[in-house]
Amino acid sequence: PGDGWNLPDPWTLVNVSYFAPSYYRAFAAVTGNMGWNEVIKTSYDTLENSLNAENKNADNGLVPAWSTSKGAPTGAAFDGAPTHYQYDSCRTPFRIGVDYCQYNEPRAKAYAAKTNQFFGGIGAAKIVDGYNLDGTPRPLNATGQSAAFIGPIAVGAMTTSADSPLLAQSYTALATRGLLVGGEYYDGSWTVLALLMLSGNFLDYTLETPLK
């Protein structure tokens, strides 16, 4: 969470869904600072740490919202901090899926294979806005669906073959622009981000002509 949380060691507390390895590659390309490669490695190491037998999520990819750097769920971030797969955690397949689509990262494909199998078994139309780490549903809202969940799941499914049922179902649902149970701002934002990626319009800024 950074150094503004008054923790003795801020690195003991992480939110995996904030890791964006494809962006770190862009930062390295723009700055020439290869130290960003170490950040990428740490991101994937921490992601892997969060998926384990103790958490009961080793195979489904459902990362905790807040955890230690070793992967143990923790509510130490703030009073009532969530530790299940919810409106923070659900961004992870997007962050990781982009890294595969833009950079062909094998660790990204391996992670997305877990979420693809789990959510593919549910089907896009039945995905709810919250899960316990073991995969049992824990929806925040009793009715409706959230683009913050469906959108990242769809981008994660881009790591599979183009005829993936999960990918097709999720795109169709997002294109309605009606998956707003989580709120117009949050779900609206993830509708746009996901559709940009799914339609091939999400920019890789390392390939763009610099501004004069």
Short mmCIF file of the C-alpha atoms (twelve columns), coordinates in Angstrom:
data_MODEL
# 
_entry.id   MODEL 
# 
loop_
_atom_site.group_PDB 
_atom_site.id 
_atom_site.type_symbol 
_atom_site.label_atom_id 
_atom_site.label_alt_id 
_atom_site.label_comp_id 
_atom_site.label_asym_id 
_atom_site.label_seq_id 
_atom_site.Cartn_x 
_atom_site.Cartn_y 
_atom_site.Cartn_z 
_atom_site.pdbx_PDB_model_num 
ATOM 1   C CA . PRO A 1   0.000   0.000   0.000   1 
ATOM 2   C CA . GLY A 2   2.973   2.373   -0.051  1 
ATOM 3   C CA . ASP A 3   4.724   4.254   2.724   1 
ATOM 4   C CA . GLY A 4   1.746   6.428   3.741   1 
ATOM 5   C CA . TRP A 5   0.046   3.715   5.801   1 
ATOM 6   C CA . ASN A 6   2.311   4.100   8.864   1 
ATOM 7   C CA . LEU A 7   3.360   0.468   8.803   1 
ATOM 8   C CA . PRO A 8   6.763   -0.616  10.157  1 
ATOM 9   C CA . ASP A 9   7.285   -2.502  6.889   1 
ATOM 10  C CA . PRO A 10  4.827   -1.558  4.103   1 
ATOM 11  C CA . TRP A 11  5.881   -4.600  2.087   1 
ATOM 12  C CA . THR A 12  4.196   -6.893  4.623   1 
ATOM 13  C CA . LEU A 13  0.824   -5.818  3.193   1 
ATOM 14  C CA . VAL A 14  -0.108  -6.085  -0.499  1 
ATOM 15  C CA . ASN A 15  -3.067  -5.827  -2.823  1 
ATOM 16  C CA . VAL A 16  -2.224  -8.158  -5.697  1 
ATOM 17  C CA . SER A 17  -4.790  -6.600  -8.020  1 
ATOM 18  C CA . TYR A 18  -2.700  -3.434  -8.244  1 
ATOM 19  C CA . PHE A 19  0.244   -5.238  -9.851  1 
ATOM 20  C CA . ALA A 20  0.413   -4.279  -13.530 1 
ATOM 21  C CA . PRO A 21  3.430   -6.008  -15.104 1 
ATOM 22  C CA . SER A 22  2.697   -4.860  -18.654 1 
ATOM 23  C CA . TYR A 23  2.864   -1.251  -17.454 1 
ATOM 24  C CA . TYR A 24  6.190   -1.906  -15.741 1 
ATOM 25  C CA . ARG A 25  7.575   -3.145  -19.053 1 
ATOM 26  C CA . ALA A 26  6.429   0.130   -20.609 1 
ATOM 27  C CA . PHE A 27  8.112   2.087   -17.817 1 
ATOM 28  C CA . ALA A 28  11.355  0.177   -18.445 1 
ATOM 29  C CA . ALA A 29  11.169  0.841   -22.189 1 
ATOM 30  C CA . VAL A 30  10.508  4.554   -21.734 1 
ATOM 31  C CA . THR A 31  13.025  5.194   -18.945 1 
ATOM 32  C CA . GLY A 32  15.720  2.692   -19.830 1 
ATOM 33  C CA . ASN A 33  15.682  1.603   -16.167 1 
ATOM 34  C CA . MET A 34  15.843  -2.187  -16.201 1 
ATOM 35  C CA . GLY A 35  15.131  -2.245  -12.469 1 
ATOM 36  C CA . TRP A 36  11.491  -2.478  -13.514 1 
ATOM 37  C CA . ASN A 37  12.203  -6.080  -14.503 1 
ATOM 38  C CA . GLU A 38  12.761  -6.846  -10.831 1 
ATOM 39  C CA . VAL A 39  9.383   -5.294  -10.049 1 
ATOM 40  C CA . ILE A 40  7.809   -7.600  -12.635 1 
ATOM 41  C CA . LYS A 41  9.473   -10.632 -11.078 1 
ATOM 42  C CA . THR A 42  8.363   -9.624  -7.595  1 
ATOM 43  C CA . SER A 43  4.810   -9.106  -8.856  1 
ATOM 44  C CA . TYR A 44  4.596   -12.609 -10.279 1 
ATOM 45  C CA . ASP A 45  6.324   -14.147 -7.255  1 
ATOM 46  C CA . THR A 46  3.819   -12.466 -4.939  1 
ATOM 47  C CA . LEU A 47  0.905   -13.509 -7.144  1 
ATOM 48  C CA . GLU A 48  2.123   -17.097 -6.990  1 
ATOM 49  C CA . ASN A 49  2.527   -16.859 -3.202  1 
ATOM 50  C CA . SER A 50  -1.132  -15.865 -2.864  1 
ATOM 51  C CA . LEU A 51  -2.348  -19.064 -4.549  1 
ATOM 52  C CA . ASN A 52  -1.746  -21.988 -2.244  1 
ATOM 53  C CA . ALA A 53  -3.289  -24.988 -0.547  1 
ATOM 54  C CA . GLU A 54  -3.817  -23.158 2.743   1 
ATOM 55  C CA . ASN A 55  -5.870  -20.476 0.982   1 
ATOM 56  C CA . LYS A 56  -7.732  -23.208 -0.960  1 
ATOM 57  C CA . ASN A 57  -7.189  -21.223 -4.166  1 
ATOM 58  C CA . ALA A 58  -4.153  -22.927 -5.676  1 
ATOM 59  C CA . ASP A 59  -6.066  -23.939 -8.802  1 
ATOM 60  C CA . ASN A 60  -8.754  -21.269 -9.258  1 
ATOM 61  C CA . GLY A 61  -6.735  -18.021 -9.389  1 
ATOM 62  C CA . LEU A 62  -8.980  -16.247 -6.853  1 
ATOM 63  C CA . VAL A 63  -6.479  -13.936 -5.161  1 
ATOM 64  C CA . PRO A 64  -7.228  -12.357 -1.767  1 
ATOM 65  C CA . ALA A 65  -8.050  -8.660  -1.741  1 
ATOM 66  C CA . TRP A 66  -5.410  -7.972  0.905   1 
ATOM 67  C CA . SER A 67  -2.623  -10.309 1.923   1 
ATOM 68  C CA . THR A 68  0.888   -10.442 3.249   1 
ATOM 69  C CA . SER A 69  3.674   -10.623 0.691   1 
ATOM 70  C CA . LYS A 70  3.836   -14.332 1.542   1 
ATOM 71  C CA . GLY A 71  0.213   -14.788 0.465   1 
ATOM 72  C CA . ALA A 72  -1.676  -15.028 3.756   1 
ATOM 73  C CA . PRO A 73  -4.970  -13.082 3.717   1 
ATOM 74  C CA . THR A 74  -4.936  -10.243 6.235   1 
ATOM 75  C CA . GLY A 75  -7.356  -7.556  7.327   1 
ATOM 76  C CA . ALA A 76  -4.538  -5.299  8.531   1 
ATOM 77  C CA . ALA A 77  -5.022  -2.740  5.751   1 
ATOM 78  C CA . PHE A 78  -7.909  -1.026  7.563   1 
ATOM 79  C CA . ASP A 79  -10.826 -1.895  9.802   1 
ATOM 80  C CA . GLY A 80  -13.014 -4.318  7.912   1 
ATOM 81  C CA . ALA A 81  -10.541 -4.821  5.054   1 
ATOM 82  C CA . PRO A 82  -11.762 -7.665  2.811   1 
ATOM 83  C CA . THR A 83  -9.657  -10.737 2.207   1 
ATOM 84  C CA . HIS A 84  -11.862 -12.647 -0.267  1 
ATOM 85  C CA . TYR A 85  -12.141 -12.244 -4.061  1 
ATOM 86  C CA . GLN A 86  -14.137 -9.026  -4.419  1 
ATOM 87  C CA . TYR A 87  -14.130 -5.596  -6.079  1 
ATOM 88  C CA . ASP A 88  -10.370 -5.164  -5.595  1 
ATOM 89  C CA . SER A 89  -9.284  -8.703  -6.407  1 
ATOM 90  C CA . CYS A 90  -11.423 -9.013  -9.529  1 
ATOM 91  C CA . ARG A 91  -9.090  -6.707  -11.486 1 
ATOM 92  C CA . THR A 92  -6.253  -9.233  -11.432 1 
ATOM 93  C CA . PRO A 93  -7.128  -11.235 -14.588 1 
ATOM 94  C CA . PHE A 94  -7.139  -7.965  -16.548 1 
ATOM 95  C CA . ARG A 95  -3.708  -6.846  -15.313 1 
ATOM 96  C CA . ILE A 96  -2.204  -10.244 -15.999 1 
ATOM 97  C CA . GLY A 97  -4.085  -10.900 -19.243 1 
ATOM 98  C CA . VAL A 98  -2.770  -7.686  -20.764 1 
ATOM 99  C CA . ASP A 99  0.794   -8.797  -20.026 1 
ATOM 100 C CA . TYR A 100 0.243   -11.981 -22.005 1 
ATOM 101 C CA . CYS A 101 -1.532  -10.285 -24.907 1 
ATOM 102 C CA . GLN A 102 1.089   -7.560  -25.303 1 
ATOM 103 C CA . TYR A 103 4.245   -9.418  -24.266 1 
ATOM 104 C CA . ASN A 104 3.456   -13.146 -24.503 1 
ATOM 105 C CA . GLU A 105 4.465   -13.658 -20.862 1 
ATOM 106 C CA . PRO A 106 4.226   -17.382 -19.973 1 
ATOM 107 C CA . ARG A 107 3.633   -16.686 -16.270 1 
ATOM 108 C CA . ALA A 108 0.598   -14.632 -17.274 1 
ATOM 109 C CA . LYS A 109 -0.773  -17.467 -19.374 1 
ATOM 110 C CA . ALA A 110 -0.264  -19.913 -16.509 1 
ATOM 111 C CA . TYR A 111 -2.176  -17.680 -14.108 1 
ATOM 112 C CA . ALA A 112 -5.002  -16.964 -16.547 1 
ATOM 113 C CA . ALA A 113 -5.411  -20.696 -17.177 1 
ATOM 114 C CA . LYS A 114 -6.595  -20.989 -13.574 1 
ATOM 115 C CA . THR A 115 -9.229  -18.256 -13.788 1 
ATOM 116 C CA . ASN A 116 -10.287 -19.426 -17.245 1 
ATOM 117 C CA . GLN A 117 -10.945 -22.934 -15.990 1 
ATOM 118 C CA . PHE A 118 -12.768 -21.751 -12.879 1 
ATOM 119 C CA . PHE A 119 -15.007 -19.132 -14.482 1 
ATOM 120 C CA . GLY A 120 -15.401 -21.158 -17.665 1 
ATOM 121 C CA . GLY A 121 -16.956 -23.881 -15.538 1 
ATOM 122 C CA . ILE A 122 -19.458 -21.375 -14.163 1 
ATOM 123 C CA . GLY A 123 -20.308 -19.626 -17.430 1 
ATOM 124 C CA . ALA A 124 -20.354 -15.860 -17.929 1 
ATOM 125 C CA . ALA A 125 -24.094 -15.519 -17.281 1 
ATOM 126 C CA . LYS A 126 -23.776 -16.956 -13.765 1 
ATOM 127 C CA . ILE A 127 -20.690 -15.105 -12.517 1 
ATOM 128 C CA . VAL A 128 -21.464 -13.156 -9.326  1 
ATOM 129 C CA . ASP A 129 -19.681 -10.180 -7.772  1 
ATOM 130 C CA . GLY A 130 -17.753 -11.962 -5.047  1 
ATOM 131 C CA . TYR A 131 -16.246 -15.337 -4.131  1 
ATOM 132 C CA . ASN A 132 -14.546 -16.891 -1.169  1 
ATOM 133 C CA . LEU A 133 -11.025 -17.999 -1.977  1 
ATOM 134 C CA . ASP A 134 -12.151 -21.606 -2.184  1 
ATOM 135 C CA . GLY A 135 -14.521 -20.688 -5.019  1 
ATOM 136 C CA . THR A 136 -17.835 -20.632 -3.185  1 
ATOM 137 C CA . PRO A 137 -20.034 -17.695 -4.259  1 
ATOM 138 C CA . ARG A 138 -20.108 -14.669 -1.978  1 
ATOM 139 C CA . PRO A 139 -21.980 -12.028 -3.963  1 
ATOM 140 C CA . LEU A 140 -22.216 -8.481  -2.690  1 
ATOM 141 C CA . ASN A 141 -25.381 -7.927  -4.720  1 
ATOM 142 C CA . ALA A 142 -28.186 -10.456 -4.910  1 
ATOM 143 C CA . THR A 143 -29.173 -9.556  -8.476  1 
ATOM 144 C CA . GLY A 144 -27.393 -8.187  -11.529 1 
ATOM 145 C CA . GLN A 145 -23.825 -8.591  -12.760 1 
ATOM 146 C CA . SER A 146 -20.693 -6.491  -12.529 1 
ATOM 147 C CA . ALA A 147 -18.447 -5.488  -15.423 1 
ATOM 148 C CA . ALA A 148 -15.629 -5.179  -12.892 1 
ATOM 149 C CA . PHE A 149 -15.774 -8.967  -12.654 1 
ATOM 150 C CA . ILE A 150 -16.833 -9.962  -16.169 1 
ATOM 151 C CA . GLY A 151 -14.493 -7.541  -17.988 1 
ATOM 152 C CA . PRO A 152 -11.225 -8.705  -16.424 1 
ATOM 153 C CA . ILE A 153 -12.341 -12.333 -16.724 1 
ATOM 154 C CA . ALA A 154 -12.892 -11.770 -20.458 1 
ATOM 155 C CA . VAL A 155 -9.435  -10.263 -20.882 1 
ATOM 156 C CA . GLY A 156 -7.950  -13.201 -19.011 1 
ATOM 157 C CA . ALA A 157 -9.755  -15.464 -21.475 1 
ATOM 158 C CA . MET A 158 -7.877  -13.748 -24.320 1 
ATOM 159 C CA . THR A 159 -4.924  -15.947 -23.360 1 
ATOM 160 C CA . THR A 160 -6.794  -18.957 -24.742 1 
ATOM 161 C CA . SER A 161 -7.954  -19.795 -28.240 1 
ATOM 162 C CA . ALA A 162 -10.164 -17.272 -30.017 1 
ATOM 163 C CA . ASP A 163 -13.152 -19.638 -29.891 1 
ATOM 164 C CA . SER A 164 -13.211 -19.767 -26.096 1 
ATOM 165 C CA . PRO A 165 -16.875 -19.878 -24.959 1 
ATOM 166 C CA . LEU A 166 -15.992 -17.821 -21.861 1 
ATOM 167 C CA . LEU A 167 -14.431 -15.113 -24.041 1 
ATOM 168 C CA . ALA A 168 -17.410 -14.975 -26.413 1 
ATOM 169 C CA . GLN A 169 -20.011 -15.026 -23.649 1 
ATOM 170 C CA . SER A 170 -18.240 -12.347 -21.641 1 
ATOM 171 C CA . TYR A 171 -17.808 -10.038 -24.627 1 
ATOM 172 C CA . THR A 172 -21.483 -10.345 -25.516 1 
ATOM 173 C CA . ALA A 173 -22.480 -9.486  -21.956 1 
ATOM 174 C CA . LEU A 174 -20.111 -6.505  -21.743 1 
ATOM 175 C CA . ALA A 175 -21.284 -5.123  -25.077 1 
ATOM 176 C CA . THR A 176 -24.732 -4.547  -23.583 1 
ATOM 177 C CA . ARG A 177 -23.104 -1.932  -21.319 1 
ATOM 178 C CA . GLY A 178 -25.579 -2.997  -18.676 1 
ATOM 179 C CA . LEU A 179 -23.397 -4.856  -16.158 1 
ATOM 180 C CA . LEU A 180 -23.583 -2.045  -13.639 1 
ATOM 181 C CA . VAL A 181 -24.618 -3.663  -10.367 1 
ATOM 182 C CA . GLY A 182 -21.374 -2.464  -8.782  1 
ATOM 183 C CA . GLY A 183 -22.110 1.157   -9.643  1 
ATOM 184 C CA . GLU A 184 -22.031 3.318   -12.776 1 
ATOM 185 C CA . TYR A 185 -18.544 4.690   -12.134 1 
ATOM 186 C CA . TYR A 186 -16.689 1.494   -11.317 1 
ATOM 187 C CA . ASP A 187 -18.492 -0.874  -13.628 1 
ATOM 188 C CA . GLY A 188 -18.683 1.750   -16.360 1 
ATOM 189 C CA . SER A 189 -14.911 2.196   -16.191 1 
ATOM 190 C CA . TRP A 190 -14.283 -1.534  -16.420 1 
ATOM 191 C CA . THR A 191 -16.725 -1.863  -19.297 1 
ATOM 192 C CA . VAL A 192 -14.639 0.644   -21.256 1 
ATOM 193 C CA . LEU A 193 -11.253 -0.804  -20.292 1 
ATOM 194 C CA . ALA A 194 -12.295 -4.363  -21.082 1 
ATOM 195 C CA . LEU A 195 -13.924 -3.497  -24.406 1 
ATOM 196 C CA . LEU A 196 -10.863 -1.502  -25.457 1 
ATOM 197 C CA . MET A 197 -8.745  -4.576  -24.851 1 
ATOM 198 C CA . LEU A 198 -11.202 -7.040  -26.387 1 
ATOM 199 C CA . SER A 199 -11.607 -4.929  -29.532 1 
ATOM 200 C CA . GLY A 200 -7.868  -4.408  -30.058 1 
ATOM 201 C CA . ASN A 201 -7.962  -0.715  -29.171 1 
ATOM 202 C CA . PHE A 202 -6.086  -0.798  -25.857 1 
ATOM 203 C CA . LEU A 203 -2.831  1.050   -26.501 1 
ATOM 204 C CA . ASP A 204 0.668   -0.266  -25.934 1 
ATOM 205 C CA . TYR A 205 2.352   3.071   -25.322 1 
ATOM 206 C CA . THR A 206 5.805   1.702   -26.053 1 
ATOM 207 C CA . LEU A 207 4.712   1.453   -29.697 1 
ATOM 208 C CA . GLU A 208 3.250   4.946   -29.979 1 
ATOM 209 C CA . THR A 209 5.016   7.911   -31.589 1 
ATOM 210 C CA . PRO A 210 6.202   10.225  -28.778 1 
ATOM 211 C CA . LEU A 211 4.583   13.639  -28.577 1 
ATOM 212 C CA . LYS A 212 6.678   16.412  -30.154 1 
# 
